[in-house]
Amino acid sequence: MIRQAVVERRTRETEVRVELRLEPGDIKVDTPIRFLNHMLETLIFYMGASGSINAVDLRGFDDHHVVEDVAIVLGTAMDKALGDRVGIARFGWSIVPMDDALALVAVDLGGRSYFVFDGSFSRDTVGDLSTDMIPHFIRSFADSARATVHVKLLGGENEHHKVEAIFKALGLSLRQAMQIVSDQVMSTKGVI
C-alpha cells in the first residue's frame, strides 16, 4: 500500500503545493525562505518520507504567510496520506542532541490536534526565518495533520542547532508514529 497525497492551497498571499509519500525517496523543497527549505528537507528525511514542497510568496510581507501555509498544506497531506490510520503505531517520541542543543518531541497521530511548546530562542531569526515561526509552523502542522505534538527544548545556545534538533526530533517521532505495526486501530475505543 502506497501512502501518499497531493495537496494544493492558493490564497491571496501564497501558492503552495505538497506531494508527500510516506516512504523514503527523493526530496525537493522550494520556498522563498532558505532556512525553512533546510528544515523541511530535514523533517521529511527524518520522517522516512519523500516528495516535494513548492511555495510562492505572492505578497512579500514577511515569512509568516509562507511558513503558515506550508505547514497547513504539509499537515493536510500527512493527514490524507495516513488514510484511516488503521494499523499505525500512533505514538512516537524522540530526543535529539545537536551539539549544545537538546530537543524532545512526542507525537500522537490519534486524530486530535493539540500543541505544546516549551522552549525559547535568544535571537529573532535564524538565517531568513523568524524564530517565532518555529512554534507557529509546528502548531499549524499539528492542527492540519490532526496530531498532538509536544516539543520541549531542553537546552542549547546556538539557535540553528536548537531549531534543527527540533525538526529532526519531530521527523523521527512522526516516523515512529506512522509505522504500520498491526491490522488494528491503536485505540481501546476501536476508532481513531
Short mmCIF file of C-alpha atoms in Angstrom, two decimals:
data_model
loop_
_atom_site.label_atom_id
_atom_site.label_comp_id
_atom_site.label_asym_id
_atom_site.label_seq_id
_atom_site.Cartn_x
_atom_site.Cartn_y
_atom_site.Cartn_z
CA MET A 1 0.00 0.00 0.00
CA ILE A 2 1.44 3.35 -1.03
CA ARG A 3 0.52 6.07 1.42
CA GLN A 4 0.69 9.36 -0.42
CA ALA A 5 -1.16 12.61 -1.04
CA VAL A 6 -1.01 15.73 -3.18
CA VAL A 7 -2.45 18.92 -1.67
CA GLU A 8 -2.56 22.45 -3.05
CA ARG A 9 -3.56 25.71 -1.39
CA ARG A 10 -3.94 29.07 -3.08
CA THR A 11 -4.65 32.26 -1.17
CA ARG A 12 -4.12 35.95 -1.89
CA GLU A 13 -0.76 35.61 -0.11
CA THR A 14 0.68 32.27 -1.25
CA GLU A 15 0.51 29.32 -3.60
CA VAL A 16 1.62 26.04 -2.02
CA ARG A 17 1.77 22.52 -3.44
CA VAL A 18 2.90 19.45 -1.48
CA GLU A 19 3.39 15.94 -2.80
CA LEU A 20 4.07 13.60 0.13
CA ARG A 21 4.86 9.89 0.14
CA LEU A 22 5.28 8.11 3.47
CA GLU A 23 8.26 6.14 2.22
CA PRO A 24 11.89 7.12 1.58
CA GLY A 25 12.90 8.67 -1.72
CA ASP A 26 13.76 11.97 -3.34
CA ILE A 27 13.02 15.21 -1.51
CA LYS A 28 12.67 18.56 -3.27
CA VAL A 29 11.79 21.74 -1.40
CA ASP A 30 11.48 25.19 -2.93
CA THR A 31 10.15 28.09 -0.88
CA PRO A 32 11.41 31.68 -0.77
CA ILE A 33 12.72 31.09 2.79
CA ARG A 34 16.07 29.31 2.53
CA PHE A 35 16.33 28.22 6.16
CA LEU A 36 12.76 26.87 6.03
CA ASN A 37 13.81 24.82 2.97
CA HIS A 38 16.64 23.32 5.03
CA MET A 39 14.31 22.47 7.92
CA LEU A 40 11.62 20.98 5.64
CA GLU A 41 14.20 18.77 3.91
CA THR A 42 15.43 17.72 7.35
CA LEU A 43 11.90 16.98 8.61
CA ILE A 44 10.90 14.89 5.59
CA PHE A 45 14.20 12.99 5.56
CA TYR A 46 13.97 12.03 9.24
CA MET A 47 10.29 11.09 8.79
CA GLY A 48 11.47 8.48 6.31
CA ALA A 49 9.25 10.16 3.74
CA SER A 50 9.73 11.74 0.33
CA GLY A 51 8.13 14.19 -2.04
CA SER A 52 8.16 17.83 -2.95
CA ILE A 53 7.12 21.15 -1.46
CA ASN A 54 6.75 24.25 -3.61
CA ALA A 55 5.67 27.62 -2.22
CA VAL A 56 5.37 31.03 -3.83
CA ASP A 57 5.00 34.22 -1.79
CA LEU A 58 2.58 36.47 -3.68
CA ARG A 59 2.75 39.50 -1.38
CA GLY A 60 6.23 39.58 0.18
CA PHE A 61 5.14 40.95 3.57
CA ASP A 62 7.33 38.72 5.73
CA ASP A 63 7.83 35.00 6.31
CA HIS A 64 4.57 34.42 8.23
CA HIS A 65 2.18 33.52 5.39
CA VAL A 66 4.61 31.18 3.66
CA VAL A 67 5.52 29.35 6.88
CA GLU A 68 1.90 29.02 7.99
CA ASP A 69 0.55 27.92 4.60
CA VAL A 70 3.34 25.40 4.02
CA ALA A 71 2.61 23.93 7.47
CA ILE A 72 -1.12 23.74 6.73
CA VAL A 73 -0.60 22.04 3.37
CA LEU A 74 2.07 19.64 4.66
CA GLY A 75 -0.13 18.70 7.64
CA THR A 76 -3.12 18.16 5.37
CA ALA A 77 -1.02 15.96 3.09
CA MET A 78 0.15 13.95 6.10
CA ASP A 79 -3.45 13.51 7.26
CA LYS A 80 -4.55 12.31 3.81
CA ALA A 81 -1.54 10.03 3.35
CA LEU A 82 -2.28 8.33 6.69
CA GLY A 83 -5.78 7.44 5.46
CA ASP A 84 -7.93 5.78 8.11
CA ARG A 85 -4.83 5.33 10.35
CA VAL A 86 -5.65 1.68 10.93
CA GLY A 87 -2.55 -0.23 12.00
CA ILE A 88 -0.25 2.73 12.62
CA ALA A 89 1.82 2.77 15.82
CA ARG A 90 0.10 6.09 16.54
CA PHE A 91 2.61 7.31 19.14
CA GLY A 92 6.18 8.40 18.56
CA TRP A 93 8.86 10.19 20.54
CA SER A 94 12.46 11.23 20.14
CA ILE A 95 15.21 13.03 22.00
CA VAL A 96 17.75 14.57 19.63
CA PRO A 97 21.05 16.16 20.61
CA MET A 98 22.71 18.54 18.20
CA ASP A 99 25.93 19.71 19.73
CA ASP A 100 24.86 22.11 22.50
CA ALA A 101 21.12 21.73 21.82
CA LEU A 102 18.76 19.02 23.02
CA ALA A 103 15.16 18.67 21.84
CA LEU A 104 12.43 16.27 22.95
CA VAL A 105 9.36 15.73 20.78
CA ALA A 106 6.41 13.39 21.34
CA VAL A 107 3.50 12.91 18.93
CA ASP A 108 0.14 11.17 18.87
CA LEU A 109 -1.40 10.62 15.43
CA GLY A 110 -4.71 9.69 17.04
CA GLY A 111 -6.76 12.23 15.11
CA ARG A 112 -6.97 15.04 17.66
CA SER A 113 -4.89 18.17 17.26
CA TYR A 114 -3.10 19.72 20.20
CA PHE A 115 0.21 21.51 20.55
CA VAL A 116 2.56 22.32 23.40
CA PHE A 117 5.88 24.15 23.00
CA ASP A 118 8.27 24.61 25.91
CA GLY A 119 11.38 26.48 24.88
CA SER A 120 12.74 29.81 23.81
CA PHE A 121 15.12 31.41 21.38
CA SER A 122 17.59 34.20 22.10
CA ARG A 123 17.62 35.61 18.56
CA ASP A 124 14.77 36.85 16.38
CA THR A 125 15.90 34.98 13.27
CA VAL A 126 17.91 32.02 12.08
CA GLY A 127 19.02 32.82 8.58
CA ASP A 128 15.94 34.27 6.89
CA LEU A 129 13.41 32.51 9.18
CA SER A 130 11.86 34.23 12.20
CA THR A 131 12.26 32.08 15.31
CA ASP A 132 8.69 32.86 16.41
CA MET A 133 7.60 30.99 13.27
CA ILE A 134 9.06 27.71 14.58
CA PRO A 135 6.30 27.01 17.13
CA HIS A 136 3.75 28.52 14.74
CA PHE A 137 4.81 26.11 11.97
CA ILE A 138 4.51 23.10 14.28
CA ARG A 139 1.13 24.23 15.66
CA SER A 140 -0.26 24.76 12.15
CA PHE A 141 1.13 21.40 11.04
CA ALA A 142 -0.35 19.62 14.08
CA ASP A 143 -3.78 21.19 13.51
CA SER A 144 -3.88 20.16 9.84
CA ALA A 145 -2.40 16.69 10.43
CA ARG A 146 -4.87 16.10 13.28
CA ALA A 147 -1.93 15.31 15.55
CA THR A 148 -0.92 16.07 19.10
CA VAL A 149 2.64 17.40 19.21
CA HIS A 150 4.65 18.24 22.31
CA VAL A 151 8.01 19.97 21.88
CA LYS A 152 10.42 20.59 24.74
CA LEU A 153 13.70 22.35 24.11
CA LEU A 154 15.95 21.08 26.89
CA GLY A 155 19.00 23.21 26.21
CA GLY A 156 21.19 24.93 23.73
CA GLU A 157 22.97 28.17 22.98
CA ASN A 158 23.17 28.05 19.18
CA GLU A 159 19.81 28.93 17.60
CA HIS A 160 20.48 26.97 14.41
CA HIS A 161 21.26 23.87 16.47
CA LYS A 162 18.13 24.32 18.59
CA VAL A 163 15.82 24.64 15.59
CA GLU A 164 17.43 21.78 13.70
CA ALA A 165 17.26 19.49 16.75
CA ILE A 166 13.51 20.22 16.99
CA PHE A 167 12.87 19.40 13.32
CA LYS A 168 14.96 16.21 13.48
CA ALA A 169 13.14 15.08 16.63
CA LEU A 170 9.77 15.86 15.06
CA GLY A 171 10.70 13.85 11.97
CA LEU A 172 11.90 10.85 13.97
CA SER A 173 8.78 10.95 16.16
CA LEU A 174 6.50 11.03 13.11
CA ARG A 175 8.46 8.17 11.53
CA GLN A 176 7.84 6.03 14.59
CA ALA A 177 4.17 7.01 14.93
CA MET A 178 3.21 6.43 11.28
CA GLN A 179 4.76 2.95 11.04
CA ILE A 180 2.32 0.16 10.25
CA VAL A 181 2.56 -2.22 13.21
CA SER A 182 -0.69 -4.22 13.05
CA ASP A 183 -4.01 -4.51 11.26
CA GLN A 184 -5.95 -2.97 14.13
CA VAL A 185 -6.72 0.54 15.33
CA MET A 186 -4.39 1.54 18.17
CA SER A 187 -7.18 2.66 20.48
CA THR A 188 -9.25 0.95 23.14
CA LYS A 189 -12.24 2.77 21.59
CA GLY A 190 -11.74 0.83 18.38
CA VAL A 191 -11.63 4.00 16.27
CA ILE A 192 -9.26 6.91 15.78
#
